[in-house]
Tab-separated table of C-alpha atoms and ligand atoms in Angstrom:
chain	number	residue	atom	x	y	z
A	1	MET	CA	24.232	10.742	-16.454
A	2	SER	CA	22.917	13.395	-14.105
A	3	LEU	CA	20.428	12.208	-11.533
A	4	ASP	CA	17.532	14.296	-10.233
A	5	PHE	CA	15.782	12.894	-7.194
A	6	GLY	CA	14.588	16.233	-5.841
A	7	PRO	CA	15.096	16.454	-2.061
A	8	ALA	CA	16.510	12.894	-1.783
A	9	VAL	CA	20.293	13.136	-1.424
A	10	ALA	CA	21.476	9.631	-0.561
A	11	LEU	CA	20.477	6.101	0.345
A	12	SER	CA	20.977	5.098	3.964
A	13	CYS	CA	20.967	1.706	5.656
A	14	ARG	CA	18.049	1.233	8.031
A	15	GLU	CA	20.183	-1.046	10.233
A	16	CYS	CA	23.630	0.557	10.503
A	17	GLY	CA	23.030	4.012	9.006
A	18	ALA	CA	25.784	3.639	6.361
A	19	ARG	CA	25.186	6.088	3.506
A	20	TYR	CA	25.468	5.438	-0.229
A	21	PRO	CA	25.092	7.599	-3.332
A	22	LEU	CA	21.667	7.405	-5.001
A	23	GLY	CA	21.687	4.365	-7.289
A	24	PRO	CA	19.755	1.219	-8.188
A	25	SER	CA	20.895	-0.566	-5.028
A	26	PHE	CA	18.821	-1.917	-2.179
A	27	ALA	CA	21.048	-3.697	0.358
A	28	CYS	CA	23.865	-2.406	2.559
A	29	VAL	CA	27.230	-3.932	1.660
A	30	GLU	CA	28.342	-3.554	5.303
A	31	CYS	CA	25.477	-5.358	7.074
A	32	PHE	CA	22.992	-6.421	4.336
A	33	GLY	CA	20.322	-4.159	5.889
A	34	PRO	CA	17.713	-2.560	3.584
A	35	LEU	CA	18.477	0.856	2.071
A	36	GLU	CA	16.043	3.754	2.095
A	37	ALA	CA	15.951	7.276	0.695
A	38	ALA	CA	17.499	9.998	2.875
A	39	TYR	CA	16.551	13.663	2.350
A	40	GLU	CA	17.548	17.233	2.869
A	41	PHE	CA	14.170	18.942	2.864
A	42	GLY	CA	13.841	22.617	2.034
A	43	HIS	CA	11.275	24.892	3.622
A	44	VAL	CA	7.880	23.282	2.954
A	45	THR	CA	4.595	24.971	3.853
A	46	ARG	CA	0.958	23.860	3.953
A	47	GLU	CA	0.131	26.588	1.414
A	48	GLN	CA	2.684	25.279	-1.104
A	49	ILE	CA	1.235	21.789	-0.792
A	50	GLU	CA	-2.385	22.959	-0.973
A	51	SER	CA	-1.712	24.878	-4.191
A	52	GLY	CA	-0.269	21.748	-5.861
A	53	PRO	CA	-2.042	19.252	-8.134
A	54	ALA	CA	-4.807	16.905	-6.902
A	55	SER	CA	-2.439	13.923	-6.916
A	56	ILE	CA	0.558	12.667	-4.941
A	57	TRP	CA	2.631	15.297	-6.760
A	58	ARG	CA	1.326	17.970	-4.355
A	59	TYR	CA	3.914	16.372	-2.001
A	60	ARG	CA	6.740	16.269	-4.563
A	61	SER	CA	9.018	18.331	-2.317
A	62	LEU	CA	8.887	15.419	0.187
A	63	LEU	CA	9.497	12.622	-2.345
A	64	PRO	CA	12.476	11.267	-4.358
A	65	VAL	CA	11.294	12.865	-7.608
A	66	PRO	CA	12.324	15.888	-9.688
A	67	ALA	CA	10.473	19.189	-9.198
A	68	ASP	CA	8.898	18.961	-12.693
A	69	VAL	CA	7.594	15.419	-12.141
A	70	ALA	CA	3.956	16.399	-12.738
A	71	THR	CA	4.746	17.419	-16.331
A	72	LYS	CA	5.998	13.939	-17.329
A	73	PRO	CA	3.793	11.097	-18.578
A	74	ASN	CA	2.766	9.159	-15.492
A	75	MET	CA	-0.400	7.933	-13.822
A	76	ASN	CA	-0.821	10.882	-11.392
A	77	PRO	CA	-2.212	8.674	-8.608
A	78	GLY	CA	-3.360	9.688	-5.151
A	79	TRP	CA	-5.512	12.380	-3.552
A	80	THR	CA	-8.097	9.647	-3.078
A	81	ARG	CA	-11.127	10.305	-0.915
A	82	LEU	CA	-11.183	10.148	2.866
A	83	VAL	CA	-14.727	8.963	3.582
A	84	LYS	CA	-16.319	10.051	6.855
A	85	ALA	CA	-17.718	6.663	7.892
A	86	GLY	CA	-20.535	7.605	10.251
A	87	ASN	CA	-22.632	4.492	9.605
A	88	LEU	CA	-19.781	2.012	9.984
A	89	GLY	CA	-18.574	4.002	12.999
A	90	ARG	CA	-21.997	3.711	14.678
A	91	ALA	CA	-22.174	-0.021	13.860
A	92	LEU	CA	-18.829	-0.603	15.573
A	93	GLY	CA	-19.138	2.024	18.328
A	94	PHE	CA	-16.619	4.612	17.061
A	95	LYS	CA	-17.182	8.309	17.651
A	96	SER	CA	-15.088	9.387	14.656
A	97	LEU	CA	-14.148	6.926	11.919
A	98	HIS	CA	-12.813	7.543	8.406
A	99	VAL	CA	-12.080	5.189	5.522
A	100	LYS	CA	-9.139	6.171	3.307
A	101	ASP	CA	-10.351	4.682	0.034
A	102	ASP	CA	-7.472	3.908	-2.306
A	103	SER	CA	-9.649	1.926	-4.714
A	104	GLY	CA	-9.992	5.259	-6.559
A	105	ASN	CA	-6.448	5.168	-7.904
A	106	PRO	CA	-5.914	4.795	-11.692
A	107	THR	CA	-5.498	0.982	-11.599
A	108	HIS	CA	-7.728	0.637	-8.531
A	109	SER	CA	-5.236	-0.085	-5.797
A	110	PHE	CA	-2.741	1.747	-3.645
A	111	LYS	CA	0.099	0.298	-5.773
A	112	ASP	CA	-0.115	3.217	-8.240
A	113	ARG	CA	1.459	5.420	-5.533
A	114	VAL	CA	4.601	3.326	-5.202
A	115	VAL	CA	4.963	2.536	-8.891
A	116	ALA	CA	4.916	6.271	-9.696
A	117	MET	CA	8.125	6.645	-7.640
A	118	ALA	CA	9.723	3.651	-9.371
A	119	VAL	CA	8.985	5.099	-12.818
A	120	GLU	CA	10.907	8.264	-11.934
A	121	ALA	CA	13.804	6.172	-10.620
A	122	ALA	CA	13.794	4.034	-13.796
A	123	ARG	CA	13.926	7.223	-15.917
A	124	ASN	CA	16.787	8.557	-13.800
A	125	PHE	CA	18.819	5.368	-14.175
A	126	GLY	CA	18.131	4.993	-17.904
A	127	PHE	CA	16.377	1.629	-17.549
A	128	HIS	CA	14.329	0.445	-20.534
A	129	THR	CA	12.192	-2.217	-18.824
A	130	LEU	CA	9.966	-2.027	-15.769
A	131	SER	CA	9.515	-5.281	-13.895
A	132	CYS	CA	8.255	-6.697	-10.594
A	133	SER	CA	7.199	-9.705	-8.625
A	134	SER	CA	3.541	-9.189	-7.775
A	135	THR	CA	0.735	-10.550	-5.619
A	136	GLY	CA	-1.618	-9.117	-8.271
A	137	ASN	CA	-2.231	-5.401	-7.924
A	138	LEU	CA	1.370	-4.445	-8.549
A	139	ALA	CA	1.421	-6.235	-11.921
A	140	GLY	CA	-1.378	-4.040	-13.289
A	141	ALA	CA	0.053	-0.879	-11.780
A	142	VAL	CA	3.437	-1.596	-13.413
A	143	THR	CA	2.166	-2.529	-16.882
A	144	ALA	CA	-0.114	0.540	-16.959
A	145	ALA	CA	2.598	2.948	-15.788
A	146	ALA	CA	5.113	1.459	-18.243
A	147	ALA	CA	2.636	1.894	-21.103
A	148	ARG	CA	2.232	5.584	-20.287
A	149	ALA	CA	5.911	6.209	-19.631
A	150	GLY	CA	6.960	4.472	-22.860
A	151	LEU	CA	8.901	1.713	-21.086
A	152	GLU	CA	8.824	-2.025	-21.744
A	153	ALA	CA	7.133	-4.143	-19.075
A	154	CYS	CA	7.833	-7.700	-17.980
A	155	VAL	CA	6.134	-8.718	-14.742
A	156	PHE	CA	6.057	-11.954	-12.758
A	157	ILE	CA	3.113	-13.337	-10.778
A	158	PRO	CA	2.125	-16.563	-9.048
A	159	ALA	CA	0.124	-18.378	-11.762
A	160	ASP	CA	-2.965	-18.858	-9.541
A	161	LEU	CA	-4.008	-15.198	-9.122
A	162	GLU	CA	-7.550	-13.841	-9.478
A	163	GLN	CA	-8.673	-13.629	-13.134
A	164	ALA	CA	-9.478	-9.930	-12.886
A	165	LYS	CA	-5.941	-9.113	-11.766
A	166	ILE	CA	-4.389	-11.172	-14.550
A	167	ALA	CA	-6.581	-9.625	-17.257
A	168	MET	CA	-5.982	-6.160	-15.868
A	169	ALA	CA	-2.219	-6.625	-15.972
A	170	ARG	CA	-2.325	-7.908	-19.567
A	171	VAL	CA	-4.571	-5.313	-21.124
A	172	PHE	CA	-1.855	-2.658	-20.798
A	173	GLY	CA	0.563	-4.752	-22.869
A	174	GLY	CA	4.002	-6.032	-22.008
A	175	ARG	CA	4.895	-9.505	-20.880
A	176	LEU	CA	3.107	-11.204	-17.971
A	177	ILE	CA	4.835	-14.362	-16.775
A	178	GLY	CA	2.948	-16.730	-14.463
A	179	ILE	CA	5.234	-18.734	-12.209
A	180	ASP	CA	4.229	-22.043	-10.776
A	181	GLY	CA	4.929	-21.168	-7.139
A	182	THR	CA	4.146	-18.819	-4.235
A	183	TYR	CA	4.818	-15.081	-4.257
A	184	ASP	CA	7.919	-15.658	-2.145
A	185	GLU	CA	9.273	-17.996	-4.835
A	186	VAL	CA	8.452	-15.439	-7.559
A	187	ASN	CA	10.335	-12.832	-5.543
A	188	ARG	CA	13.395	-15.059	-5.147
A	189	PHE	CA	13.362	-15.710	-8.886
A	190	CYS	CA	13.384	-11.949	-9.558
A	191	SER	CA	16.397	-11.471	-7.267
A	192	GLU	CA	18.261	-14.040	-9.391
A	193	LEU	CA	17.207	-12.325	-12.604
A	194	ILE	CA	18.692	-9.010	-11.397
A	195	GLY	CA	22.134	-10.550	-11.263
A	196	ASP	CA	21.789	-12.061	-14.750
A	197	PRO	CA	22.476	-10.376	-18.130
A	198	LEU	CA	18.815	-11.206	-18.993
A	199	GLY	CA	17.769	-8.531	-16.505
A	200	ASP	CA	20.280	-5.866	-17.547
A	201	LYS	CA	18.828	-2.308	-17.559
A	202	TRP	CA	15.681	-3.604	-15.867
A	203	GLY	CA	14.102	-1.718	-13.006
A	204	PHE	CA	12.438	-4.184	-10.633
A	205	VAL	CA	10.171	-1.774	-8.841
A	206	ASN	CA	10.114	-3.710	-5.568
A	207	VAL	CA	13.701	-5.003	-5.632
A	208	ASN	CA	16.466	-2.785	-7.094
A	209	LEU	CA	14.173	0.279	-7.133
A	210	ARG	CA	12.640	-0.536	-3.733
A	211	PRO	CA	14.263	2.377	-1.824
A	212	TYR	CA	12.447	4.797	-4.169
A	213	TYR	CA	9.279	2.737	-4.744
A	214	ALA	CA	8.610	2.321	-1.016
A	215	GLU	CA	8.610	6.100	-0.435
A	216	GLY	CA	5.345	6.359	-2.384
A	217	SER	CA	3.488	4.938	0.618
A	218	LYS	CA	4.374	8.069	2.608
A	219	THR	CA	1.800	9.918	0.518
A	220	LEU	CA	-0.984	7.996	2.305
A	221	ALA	CA	0.197	9.543	5.576
A	222	TYR	CA	0.438	13.036	4.060
A	223	GLU	CA	-3.019	12.847	2.480
A	224	ILE	CA	-4.735	11.527	5.590
A	225	ALA	CA	-3.196	14.288	7.721
A	226	GLU	CA	-4.065	17.008	5.210
A	227	GLN	CA	-7.610	15.691	4.687
A	228	LEU	CA	-8.175	15.637	8.461
A	229	GLY	CA	-7.327	19.365	8.467
A	230	TRP	CA	-3.562	19.003	9.045
A	231	ARG	CA	-3.844	16.668	12.035
A	232	LEU	CA	-2.563	13.158	12.687
A	233	PRO	CA	-5.240	10.527	13.385
A	234	GLU	CA	-5.076	8.960	16.858
A	235	GLN	CA	-5.454	5.389	15.566
A	236	ILE	CA	-4.906	3.899	12.120
A	237	VAL	CA	-5.446	0.355	10.807
A	238	ILE	CA	-3.131	-0.619	7.916
A	239	PRO	CA	-2.884	-3.893	5.928
A	240	ILE	CA	0.400	-5.809	5.915
A	241	ALA	CA	1.826	-7.703	2.931
A	242	SER	CA	5.586	-7.011	3.008
A	243	GLY	CA	4.937	-4.400	5.725
A	244	SER	CA	6.439	-1.605	3.622
A	245	GLN	CA	3.282	0.510	3.464
A	246	LEU	CA	2.875	0.452	7.246
A	247	THR	CA	6.480	1.463	7.951
A	248	LYS	CA	6.319	4.318	5.429
A	249	ILE	CA	3.063	5.712	6.798
A	250	ASP	CA	4.850	5.954	10.143
A	251	LYS	CA	7.801	7.660	8.405
A	252	GLY	CA	5.406	10.084	6.688
A	253	PHE	CA	3.725	11.074	9.964
A	254	LYS	CA	7.129	11.664	11.583
A	255	GLU	CA	8.276	13.851	8.686
A	256	LEU	CA	5.131	16.001	8.915
A	257	VAL	CA	5.856	16.575	12.609
A	258	ALA	CA	9.557	17.278	12.003
A	259	LEU	CA	8.710	19.829	9.283
A	260	GLY	CA	6.169	21.571	11.536
A	261	LEU	CA	3.297	20.788	9.144
A	262	VAL	CA	1.242	19.101	11.903
A	263	GLU	CA	1.286	19.191	15.688
A	264	ASP	CA	3.208	16.435	17.443
A	265	THR	CA	0.238	14.410	18.735
A	266	PRO	CA	0.437	10.696	19.630
A	267	TYR	CA	-0.836	8.078	17.180
A	268	LYS	CA	-1.182	4.301	17.421
A	269	ILE	CA	-0.508	2.084	14.404
A	270	PHE	CA	-2.400	-1.203	14.043
A	271	GLY	CA	-1.383	-3.817	11.455
A	272	ALA	CA	-3.874	-6.177	9.794
A	273	GLN	CA	-3.250	-9.613	8.280
A	274	ALA	CA	-5.309	-12.574	7.066
A	275	ALA	CA	-5.203	-15.570	9.422
A	276	GLY	CA	-4.053	-17.686	6.460
A	277	CYS	CA	-0.934	-15.517	6.118
A	278	SER	CA	-0.227	-13.975	9.503
A	279	PRO	CA	3.490	-14.254	10.253
A	280	VAL	CA	3.687	-10.699	11.659
A	281	SER	CA	0.569	-11.019	13.797
A	282	THR	CA	1.827	-14.357	15.154
A	283	ALA	CA	5.191	-12.800	16.085
A	284	PHE	CA	3.466	-9.793	17.667
A	285	LYS	CA	1.270	-11.974	19.872
A	286	ALA	CA	4.194	-14.205	20.877
A	287	GLY	CA	6.334	-11.187	21.819
A	288	HIS	CA	8.971	-12.125	19.220
A	289	GLU	CA	11.243	-9.665	17.437
A	290	VAL	CA	11.758	-11.842	14.362
A	291	VAL	CA	9.121	-13.131	11.965
A	292	GLN	CA	8.902	-16.839	11.078
A	293	PRO	CA	8.037	-17.293	7.374
A	294	VAL	CA	4.794	-19.144	6.545
A	295	LYS	CA	3.231	-20.649	3.410
A	296	PRO	CA	0.168	-18.489	2.650
A	297	ASP	CA	-3.330	-19.924	2.270
A	298	THR	CA	-5.931	-17.140	2.171
A	299	ILE	CA	-8.407	-15.409	-0.127
A	300	ALA	CA	-6.556	-12.141	0.601
A	301	LYS	CA	-4.041	-12.828	-2.163
A	302	SER	CA	-2.817	-9.237	-2.409
A	303	LEU	CA	-1.499	-9.622	1.171
A	304	ALA	CA	-0.184	-13.181	0.763
A	305	ILE	CA	3.515	-12.630	1.467
A	306	GLY	CA	4.758	-15.404	3.731
A	307	ASN	CA	8.192	-13.880	4.323
A	308	PRO	CA	7.552	-10.137	4.783
A	309	ALA	CA	10.722	-8.078	4.336
A	310	ASP	CA	9.589	-5.311	6.695
A	311	GLY	CA	8.087	-7.616	9.339
A	312	PRO	CA	10.552	-6.730	12.144
A	313	TYR	CA	10.091	-2.993	11.517
A	314	VAL	CA	6.310	-3.409	11.683
A	315	LEU	CA	6.654	-5.129	15.069
A	316	ASP	CA	8.802	-2.221	16.337
A	317	ILE	CA	6.305	0.395	15.157
A	318	ALA	CA	3.220	-1.378	16.529
A	319	ARG	CA	4.932	-1.768	19.905
A	320	ARG	CA	6.480	1.715	20.023
A	321	THR	CA	3.209	3.492	19.205
A	322	GLY	CA	1.066	1.340	21.511
A	323	GLY	CA	-0.753	-0.337	18.617
A	324	ALA	CA	-1.060	-4.035	17.785
A	325	VAL	CA	-1.059	-6.536	14.907
A	326	GLU	CA	-4.128	-8.742	14.514
A	327	ASP	CA	-5.501	-11.193	11.943
A	328	VAL	CA	-8.931	-12.327	10.729
A	329	THR	CA	-10.200	-15.480	9.024
A	330	ASP	CA	-11.348	-15.677	5.408
A	331	ALA	CA	-14.977	-15.808	6.608
A	332	GLU	CA	-14.453	-12.637	8.668
A	333	ILE	CA	-12.847	-10.965	5.632
A	334	VAL	CA	-15.928	-11.613	3.480
A	335	GLU	CA	-18.247	-10.485	6.295
A	336	ALA	CA	-16.217	-7.263	6.621
A	337	ILE	CA	-16.361	-6.585	2.856
A	338	ARG	CA	-20.175	-6.815	3.128
A	339	LEU	CA	-20.264	-4.658	6.269
A	340	LEU	CA	-18.224	-1.843	4.692
A	341	ALA	CA	-20.213	-1.989	1.451
A	342	SER	CA	-23.629	-2.010	3.140
A	343	THR	CA	-22.807	0.783	5.626
A	344	GLU	CA	-20.706	3.164	3.507
A	345	GLY	CA	-21.122	2.228	-0.159
A	346	VAL	CA	-17.415	1.366	-0.400
A	347	PHE	CA	-16.658	-1.888	-2.232
A	348	ALA	CA	-13.319	-3.193	-0.975
A	349	GLU	CA	-11.163	-5.993	-2.245
A	350	THR	CA	-10.093	-8.683	0.211
A	351	ALA	CA	-7.314	-6.468	1.634
A	352	GLY	CA	-10.008	-3.982	2.711
A	353	GLY	CA	-11.941	-6.861	4.231
A	354	VAL	CA	-8.825	-7.637	6.249
A	355	THR	CA	-8.463	-4.098	7.638
A	356	VAL	CA	-12.177	-3.622	8.369
A	357	GLY	CA	-12.341	-7.120	9.890
A	358	VAL	CA	-9.388	-6.301	12.137
A	359	LEU	CA	-10.940	-2.911	13.000
A	360	LYS	CA	-14.081	-4.749	14.156
A	361	LYS	CA	-12.142	-7.386	16.093
A	362	LEU	CA	-9.938	-4.823	17.877
A	363	ALA	CA	-12.979	-2.672	18.690
A	364	GLU	CA	-14.889	-5.626	20.123
A	365	SER	CA	-11.948	-6.687	22.281
A	366	GLY	CA	-11.436	-3.118	23.558
A	367	ARG	CA	-7.974	-2.657	22.053
A	368	LEU	CA	-9.094	0.237	19.875
A	369	ASP	CA	-10.401	3.278	21.745
A	370	PRO	CA	-13.900	4.094	20.407
A	371	GLU	CA	-13.474	7.745	21.488
A	372	ALA	CA	-10.283	8.264	19.466
A	373	GLU	CA	-10.174	9.584	15.898
A	374	THR	CA	-9.637	6.453	13.802
A	375	VAL	CA	-8.734	5.823	10.148
A	376	VAL	CA	-8.989	2.461	8.379
A	377	LEU	CA	-7.429	1.892	4.960
A	378	ASN	CA	-9.109	0.283	1.978
A	379	THR	CA	-6.259	-0.329	-0.446
A	380	GLY	CA	-8.023	-1.982	-3.384
A	381	ASP	CA	-11.214	-2.358	-5.412
A	382	GLY	CA	-13.767	-5.108	-4.794
A	383	LEU	CA	-14.233	-5.640	-8.533
A	384	LYS	CA	-10.794	-7.276	-8.547
A	385	THR	CA	-11.791	-10.021	-6.094
A	386	LEU	CA	-15.396	-10.678	-7.136
A	387	ASP	CA	-14.963	-14.430	-6.721
A	388	VAL	CA	-15.066	-14.136	-2.912
A	389	ILE	CA	-18.647	-12.869	-3.063
A	390	ALA	CA	-19.673	-15.151	-5.920
A	391	ALA	CA	-22.728	-16.114	-3.835
A	392	ASP	CA	-24.009	-12.556	-4.441
A	393	ALA	CA	-23.630	-12.735	-8.224
A	394	ALA	CA	-27.360	-13.241	-8.694
A	395	PRO	CA	-30.427	-11.000	-8.220
A	396	THR	CA	-32.309	-11.227	-4.912
A	397	ALA	CA	-35.285	-12.503	-6.948
A	398	VAL	CA	-36.072	-13.236	-10.612
A	399	ILE	CA	-39.687	-12.544	-11.658
A	400	ARG	CA	-41.941	-12.029	-14.672
A	401	PRO	CA	-42.391	-8.297	-15.527
A	402	SER	CA	-45.701	-7.959	-13.672
A	403	LEU	CA	-46.827	-6.077	-10.560
A	404	ASP	CA	-48.347	-9.263	-9.124
A	405	ALA	CA	-45.081	-11.133	-9.451
A	406	PHE	CA	-43.207	-8.240	-7.802
A	407	ARG	CA	-45.801	-8.002	-4.989
A	408	ALA	CA	-45.221	-11.683	-4.276
A	409	THR	CA	-41.520	-11.041	-3.584
A	410	VAL	CA	-42.064	-8.771	-0.556
B	501	LIG	C1	0.540	-4.464	-1.919
B	501	LIG	C2	-0.715	-4.207	-1.182
B	501	LIG	C3	-0.730	-3.799	0.175
B	501	LIG	C4	0.449	-3.577	1.089
B	501	LIG	O1	1.644	-4.032	0.732
B	501	LIG	P1	2.992	-3.866	1.567
B	501	LIG	O2	3.865	-4.854	0.886
B	501	LIG	O3	2.715	-4.252	2.999
B	501	LIG	O4	3.446	-2.477	1.425
B	501	LIG	C5	-1.959	-3.529	0.729
B	501	LIG	N1	-3.099	-3.664	0.039
B	501	LIG	C6	-3.126	-4.046	-1.239
B	501	LIG	C7	-4.448	-4.171	-1.925
B	501	LIG	C8	-1.939	-4.333	-1.902
B	501	LIG	O5	-1.990	-4.709	-3.199
């Protein structure tokens, strides 16, 4: 079997730096640290990237994928809009604010970016089934991508997810197994399944394919920099579930600097959690280097990971860049969803309520600089979490079809 991962040449341990050949492995046998893709990049120019497709594949020379990736059946996610958020900026006192709106991806969340990497890895390793443990959005992204790629799908979710996310995952076919337990229990179950003959030739996108999968989040960093005119933002607010997305956006910014694609300007990374699942924020505030697991209880189900694998790395990055990690209550999340929608016409799912809520909280407490160029991420679509604004699921008034009746409403 000949592998083609483009510029990726090895896996390396994030803890001890031990290197391994590219394979479906995810933990270092020396120290049990997590493995990640290591590269030998060629000469990459802005012009090459700009002449590429309007999807994440414009950055294929920076990702663990073959050069002809765009010709294969996949979801072609990415190149989502960067919205100049003048109204929200004025409401919160920012001079320059942008919303990176990832609700525009094919299955309406940022997860399409990471799954696209996992599909290429699954093809490389000759796997026939694509699988995952999911807090909701990943399930739909996996079943959709598997349908297009001609792979089987079998995905595992906590049984109590939002209806829209369950229906969305099922419509693409494959098997959807609800597990009576938290996401962390679903995840543990999947780790067991990998070692069992039942899971033979299965690619678990966020377990044994995680070193490839996680690299997809770098494309958020690349797109934001390119859409700002090849500049790094000065401040960015990112949601935290496992913390993978946040760590890879940092990696993406560093690669752009190392390759000379942007100037080396300072940036601060801010992490956002829901108060009902805030193990990283709690550790940040307490000055701890380790993260104590919690049992999640929040409406932001897509971020409800109580034992976040990348928690310690997130703490490092927030501290190193001069950022912070903050959390907001469920009520603040709903208020933030309404604020973003009514100022910018962007309808975010609860994860976007978390980032915008944290943006507001950090601005009000003076920890975000209102003069600095700031980007806030919306990683999912509000139609997936309609239940949290159920109070709005009615007209502002119901009248007879007459001018008099309408006049009486104002
Ligand atoms: C999965 C997810 C995230 C971030 O997940 P990480 O595990 O931290 O990479 C953010 N927003 C939404 C909507 C998600 O589904």
